[in-house]
């Protein structure tokens, strides 16, 4: 496993193509490759790219366990159209860096000759990997980026329903955030004034454009001091504005390090909202525990928990068994990334099988476009909307509370509006009342 030092940056599609020596000619060449595949005819290669180091490294915490489960099952091979195929999974660390993500994606495409790419966790990893695959004509399945940030953040236009031929995605969107928040927040009485910290990145821009207006239509007042740059270290001006406006709800979509900096400064400067709602950070126990006393009571949202009543179609592992198995094997508390990461391999196996000719890239892409498959996050069905490339999945609201067992904190689901099959376990409490 590669673990070089992390860095962080931005990219554009043209810069990406030039950086790997393609340019527009290379794009045309990649599009012409069609079904051509390097490597042995009876061996299928799956690439897997995720952030194992860098600012988003907490998303990659359970990767080793998920990869072990997937590799163990895939070691049996896949029998497709009467042919038994060996399956090899090649995983790479994106370092939470867009340029690095593009580099390792193209290494997997051009050097390893992968037949199918899988990628997860934040636009900084997922979007450049998806772009590299689209340019090269390699089927790609991705997750854990709000689908608007993935679809429109890569250049698709409003009203365009089939923007990409080779890249496919399953994840929640702003509609699910809106549903979760408007069912969660009323559980605590507030003045409905929402202080927002939405960064100048794919996630923040998608949320600002879509979620903000939706919340306003639901009767909330949005207090937005403007987009900030990832990596900022002084939030005094924003905190002063939130205090002056009397905001009782705080909502943010930052990278973890930025939230930690802001939240500590907010505590020092006396900004103490009744509800502290975090997304993109505050997802995993390690992120919240690192905040110390100001972590308990932070509200978050879950795209998977062990109480999801769904099972991996590839491995036969239930959601509960997935969480329990990870805790036993890793000696760490479950994290919600377990579910979608394993789901990627459910989709991969189902897509390669459904294609009939799994080394034909066009056939695999066509199979994904109409695929239906059971996963730990639920039953995924492409072709049912919101567009050809995307399956919209649930995200449910909850809160970090002091742990009642072996771990310092527990995550309690408090609403299930986008998937009533998942049980609710508690009610949102005012921040500051749980310690």
XYZ file of C-alpha atoms in Angstrom:
435
model
C 0.000 0.000 0.000
C 1.350 3.383 -0.965
C 1.586 5.974 1.817
C 3.658 8.916 0.547
C 3.213 12.394 2.079
C -0.108 14.090 1.379
C -0.766 17.342 -0.437
C -3.820 19.208 -1.585
C -4.760 21.140 -4.691
C -7.180 21.706 -7.517
C -7.362 20.674 -11.120
C -9.173 21.266 -14.372
C -10.055 18.686 -16.997
C -7.644 20.186 -19.533
C -4.843 20.400 -17.002
C -5.521 16.791 -16.060
C -5.232 15.607 -19.650
C -2.127 17.663 -20.334
C -0.536 16.453 -17.085
C -0.722 12.841 -18.228
C 0.543 13.642 -21.704
C -2.754 13.242 -23.545
C -4.262 16.594 -24.477
C -7.161 16.525 -26.918
C -5.478 13.949 -29.123
C -5.154 11.589 -26.179
C -8.811 12.118 -25.320
C -9.796 11.104 -28.827
C -7.508 8.071 -28.671
C -9.015 6.991 -25.329
C -12.513 7.303 -26.732
C -11.550 5.134 -29.720
C -10.236 2.264 -27.605
C -13.705 0.865 -27.106
C -13.490 -2.781 -26.148
C -9.705 -3.105 -26.333
C -8.198 -4.428 -23.125
C -4.595 -5.273 -22.204
C -3.732 -8.322 -20.110
C -4.783 -11.971 -20.005
C -8.172 -12.845 -21.493
C -9.252 -14.846 -18.418
C -8.157 -12.336 -15.771
C -10.239 -9.320 -14.794
C -8.627 -6.382 -13.037
C -10.553 -3.997 -10.787
C -8.971 -0.717 -9.689
C -9.890 0.839 -6.339
C -8.923 4.423 -5.446
C -9.667 6.058 -2.094
C -8.052 8.549 0.311
C -5.883 6.613 2.770
C -3.734 9.610 3.745
C -4.142 13.388 3.648
C -7.053 15.560 4.848
C -9.722 12.967 3.981
C -7.826 9.962 5.353
C -10.583 9.119 7.847
C -12.727 7.964 4.917
C -10.122 5.317 4.165
C -9.898 3.919 7.703
C -11.856 0.706 6.939
C -10.382 0.111 3.470
C -8.117 -2.752 4.496
C -11.005 -4.672 6.032
C -13.354 -4.110 3.089
C -10.649 -5.031 0.583
C -9.953 -8.221 2.513
C -13.636 -9.209 2.403
C -13.908 -8.444 -1.305
C -10.653 -10.144 -2.281
C -11.519 -13.258 -0.295
C -14.805 -13.651 -2.160
C -13.425 -12.641 -5.552
C -10.606 -15.177 -5.138
C -13.262 -17.742 -6.099
C -13.390 -16.046 -9.507
C -16.433 -15.041 -11.553
C -18.064 -17.363 -14.066
C -19.509 -15.281 -16.872
C -20.908 -16.620 -20.128
C -19.449 -20.052 -19.438
C -15.935 -18.701 -18.804
C -14.323 -18.595 -15.380
C -12.362 -15.395 -14.801
C -9.728 -14.781 -12.175
C -10.287 -11.409 -10.490
C -7.494 -9.144 -9.231
C -8.111 -5.963 -7.202
C -5.418 -3.264 -7.388
C -5.877 -0.500 -4.802
C -4.260 2.937 -4.671
C -4.121 5.804 -2.181
C -5.260 9.140 -3.629
C -3.646 11.031 -0.713
C -6.798 13.227 -0.723
C -5.167 15.091 -3.622
C -6.843 15.723 -7.013
C -3.602 15.561 -9.004
C -2.554 12.377 -7.257
C -6.030 10.923 -7.860
C -5.708 11.566 -11.592
C -2.184 10.128 -11.620
C -3.049 6.833 -9.910
C -6.198 6.474 -12.017
C -4.161 6.742 -15.187
C -1.550 4.355 -13.802
C -4.318 1.829 -13.177
C -5.720 2.388 -16.669
C -2.503 2.482 -18.686
C -0.049 0.354 -16.677
C -2.279 -2.106 -14.844
C -4.907 -2.340 -17.577
C -7.914 -2.394 -15.263
C -11.225 -3.511 -16.736
C -13.292 -1.590 -14.195
C -12.529 1.253 -11.781
C -14.014 1.817 -8.337
C -13.509 5.029 -6.349
C -14.910 6.623 -3.225
C -14.902 9.536 -0.809
C -14.964 13.272 -1.573
C -14.753 15.117 -4.919
C -11.003 15.566 -4.505
C -10.580 11.846 -5.126
C -13.697 10.729 -6.968
C -14.083 13.446 -9.605
C -10.576 13.293 -11.128
C -10.665 9.488 -11.137
C -14.041 9.579 -12.882
C -12.765 12.121 -15.411
C -9.716 9.999 -16.205
C -11.942 6.968 -16.788
C -14.397 8.886 -18.961
C -11.517 10.181 -21.097
C -9.983 6.710 -21.483
C -13.270 4.869 -22.024
C -12.935 2.738 -18.878
C -16.096 1.915 -16.881
C -16.055 3.500 -13.429
C -18.376 3.254 -10.420
C -18.086 5.803 -7.613
C -19.723 6.821 -4.341
C -19.618 9.110 -1.278
C -19.782 12.447 -3.052
C -23.170 14.220 -3.088
C -24.354 13.323 -6.545
C -24.769 16.951 -7.651
C -21.123 17.640 -6.743
C -20.106 14.625 -8.844
C -22.452 15.148 -11.802
C -22.482 18.924 -12.176
C -19.068 19.401 -10.554
C -17.548 17.554 -13.514
C -19.225 19.736 -16.134
C -22.727 18.333 -16.750
C -25.385 20.955 -17.410
C -28.805 21.385 -15.836
C -31.338 19.356 -17.780
C -28.681 17.022 -19.190
C -29.677 13.465 -18.288
C -26.908 11.402 -19.919
C -23.736 13.442 -19.522
C -21.322 10.520 -19.282
C -20.901 7.233 -21.112
C -18.502 5.305 -18.869
C -18.841 6.805 -15.377
C -21.600 5.930 -12.897
C -22.339 6.958 -9.341
C -24.492 6.097 -6.345
C -24.845 8.527 -3.454
C -27.167 10.832 -1.577
C -27.900 14.310 -2.888
C -29.047 17.649 -1.545
C -32.652 16.380 -1.555
C -31.724 13.777 1.054
C -29.849 16.342 3.154
C -32.862 18.634 3.000
C -35.179 15.844 4.092
C -32.867 14.776 6.920
C -32.350 18.299 8.234
C -36.000 19.343 8.059
C -36.998 16.209 9.978
C -34.098 16.396 12.450
C -33.878 20.083 13.355
C -37.511 20.522 14.499
C -36.756 18.042 17.313
C -35.049 20.982 19.089
C -36.877 24.328 19.347
C -34.916 27.096 17.565
C -35.436 30.450 15.841
C -34.701 28.657 12.507
C -31.745 30.951 11.738
C -28.995 28.843 10.185
C -25.342 29.874 10.201
C -23.639 28.161 7.268
C -19.985 27.522 6.475
C -19.890 26.257 2.893
C -16.429 26.177 1.289
C -15.384 27.147 -2.201
C -15.134 23.584 -3.524
C -17.358 21.119 -5.386
C -19.274 20.096 -2.275
C -19.714 23.595 -0.919
C -20.773 25.097 -4.239
C -23.331 22.349 -4.887
C -24.780 22.753 -1.395
C -24.929 26.539 -1.661
C -26.695 26.399 -5.030
C -29.256 23.742 -4.101
C -29.640 23.085 -0.379
C -29.667 26.734 0.690
C -32.745 27.662 -1.404
C -34.510 24.446 -0.360
C -34.029 25.239 3.327
C -35.265 28.787 2.787
C -38.441 27.438 1.189
C -38.898 25.328 4.320
C -38.884 28.438 6.500
C -35.229 28.648 7.539
C -33.185 31.852 7.341
C -29.726 31.251 5.883
C -26.886 33.404 7.233
C -24.037 32.897 4.777
C -20.820 34.916 5.207
C -19.614 33.667 1.815
C -17.467 30.844 0.507
C -14.179 30.321 2.300
C -10.983 28.651 1.117
C -10.146 25.153 2.342
C -7.280 25.338 4.813
C -8.276 28.691 6.334
C -7.122 29.147 9.924
C -9.020 32.217 11.157
C -12.827 32.217 11.287
C -13.272 35.177 13.644
C -15.212 37.269 11.107
C -17.678 34.478 10.372
C -18.170 33.705 14.064
C -18.819 37.378 14.836
C -21.478 37.505 12.106
C -23.210 34.366 13.380
C -23.310 35.757 16.912
C -24.595 39.137 15.747
C -27.389 37.463 13.764
C -28.400 35.285 16.719
C -28.067 32.019 14.768
C -29.260 28.975 16.717
C -28.421 26.345 14.077
C -25.003 25.808 12.527
C -24.537 23.811 9.307
C -21.271 23.100 7.514
C -19.631 20.916 4.808
C -15.884 21.270 5.462
C -12.861 19.034 5.302
C -12.232 17.621 8.818
C -9.277 19.832 9.719
C -11.209 23.008 8.868
C -14.154 22.007 11.033
C -11.884 21.268 13.983
C -10.263 24.701 13.634
C -13.586 26.507 13.293
C -15.349 24.624 16.088
C -12.567 25.250 18.598
C -12.522 28.963 17.698
C -16.314 29.083 17.995
C -16.119 27.644 21.518
C -13.415 30.127 22.490
C -15.381 33.074 21.069
C -18.728 32.131 22.582
C -20.676 30.893 19.560
C -22.725 28.013 20.923
C -25.688 27.143 18.674
C -28.488 24.856 19.839
C -27.824 22.535 16.878
C -24.370 21.926 15.378
C -24.843 20.066 12.089
C -21.724 18.800 10.341
C -21.380 17.004 7.012
C -18.292 15.682 5.195
C -16.717 15.772 8.644
C -18.213 14.493 11.880
C -19.026 11.278 10.039
C -16.613 9.004 11.862
C -15.835 8.393 15.545
C -12.188 9.428 15.224
C -13.156 12.845 13.827
C -15.573 13.627 16.655
C -13.450 12.177 19.465
C -10.588 14.414 18.341
C -12.705 17.453 19.293
C -12.754 16.452 22.954
C -15.530 17.912 25.097
C -17.009 19.912 22.208
C -17.549 16.770 20.107
C -20.402 15.143 22.023
C -23.715 16.494 20.791
C -22.590 17.324 17.252
C -25.308 16.299 14.793
C -24.339 14.432 11.662
C -25.915 12.284 8.993
C -25.355 8.655 8.087
C -25.248 7.069 4.649
C -24.872 3.658 6.329
C -24.959 2.149 9.815
C -24.929 -1.475 11.023
C -28.694 -1.151 11.607
C -29.385 -0.834 7.874
C -31.468 -3.960 7.056
C -29.493 -4.816 3.907
C -26.875 -7.369 2.857
C -23.914 -7.463 0.471
C -24.909 -9.533 -2.567
C -21.277 -10.418 -3.302
C -20.179 -11.568 0.160
C -23.509 -12.413 1.823
C -22.449 -10.267 4.806
C -25.299 -8.384 6.511
C -24.882 -4.781 7.623
C -24.822 -5.810 11.266
C -22.210 -8.490 10.590
C -20.162 -5.983 8.593
C -19.998 -3.550 11.507
C -19.397 -6.252 14.104
C -16.741 -7.962 12.006
C -14.825 -4.731 11.506
C -14.851 -3.928 15.219
C -13.552 -7.381 16.063
C -10.895 -7.471 13.348
C -9.670 -3.878 13.556
C -10.242 -3.218 17.253
C -11.947 0.042 16.285
C -15.496 1.325 16.292
C -17.500 0.803 13.095
C -17.550 3.643 10.579
C -20.235 4.373 8.037
C -17.741 4.118 5.179
C -17.863 0.317 5.519
C -21.247 0.112 3.788
C -20.668 2.039 0.558
C -17.109 0.766 0.111
C -18.312 -2.844 0.180
C -21.265 -1.851 -2.006
C -18.806 -0.809 -4.736
C -17.675 -4.422 -5.014
C -21.279 -5.671 -5.051
C -21.917 -3.396 -8.028
C -18.630 -4.361 -9.692
C -19.316 -8.098 -9.572
C -22.896 -7.646 -10.730
C -21.868 -5.349 -13.602
C -19.110 -7.601 -14.911
C -21.463 -10.576 -14.784
C -24.358 -8.736 -16.418
C -22.105 -7.534 -19.253
C -21.669 -11.095 -20.533
C -18.354 -10.084 -22.090
C -16.637 -8.448 -19.097
C -13.518 -7.353 -20.972
C -15.628 -5.309 -23.388
C -15.685 -1.840 -21.859
C -18.740 -0.717 -23.794
C -20.665 -3.812 -22.723
C -19.774 -3.233 -19.059
C -20.823 0.425 -19.240
C -24.108 -0.542 -20.888
C -24.721 -3.152 -18.180
C -24.210 -0.625 -15.371
C -26.708 1.771 -16.969
C -29.555 -0.705 -16.326
C -28.134 -2.585 -13.332
C -30.100 -3.485 -10.207
C -28.165 -4.930 -7.250
C -28.509 -5.491 -3.498
C -25.859 -3.799 -1.332
C -25.385 -2.832 2.339
C -26.702 0.677 1.569
C -29.860 -0.705 -0.058
C -31.004 -1.920 -3.451
C -29.398 0.170 -6.186
C -31.159 0.553 -9.526
C -29.722 2.584 -12.379
C -32.202 3.985 -14.870
C -34.715 5.118 -12.254
C -33.305 8.648 -11.862
C -32.266 11.313 -11.193
C -30.371 10.711 -14.467
C -28.764 7.884 -16.438
C -25.510 7.984 -14.502
C -26.740 8.321 -10.917
C -28.615 6.339 -8.277
C -29.722 8.553 -5.395
C -29.343 6.872 -1.997
C -30.561 7.763 1.530
C -28.833 9.798 4.197
C -30.347 9.834 7.680
C -29.980 12.372 10.486
C -28.514 11.589 13.885
C -26.277 12.750 16.704
C -23.064 11.792 18.499
C -23.786 11.077 22.158
C -21.615 9.857 25.063
C -20.956 6.149 24.649
C -22.792 3.577 26.698
C -20.392 0.717 26.021
C -16.852 0.141 24.857
C -16.441 3.403 22.943
C -16.379 7.075 24.037
C -19.157 8.093 21.624
C -22.105 6.416 19.950
C -23.960 7.587 16.866
C -27.742 7.550 17.329
C -30.119 7.783 14.361
C -32.861 10.314 15.081
C -34.783 10.375 11.792
C -35.266 8.064 8.807
C -37.237 10.149 6.313
C -35.350 8.924 3.236
C -35.429 5.243 4.260
C -38.145 4.253 6.765
C -36.801 0.675 6.768
C -33.909 1.803 8.973
C -34.928 2.054 12.651
C -34.743 5.318 14.616
C -33.026 4.992 17.990
C -33.408 8.388 19.685
C -34.287 12.068 19.444
C -31.999 15.025 18.753
C -30.868 16.835 21.912
C -29.725 20.427 22.195
C -25.966 20.801 21.790
C -24.226 21.224 25.124
C -26.728 19.213 27.138
C -25.181 15.753 26.722
C -21.823 16.044 28.499
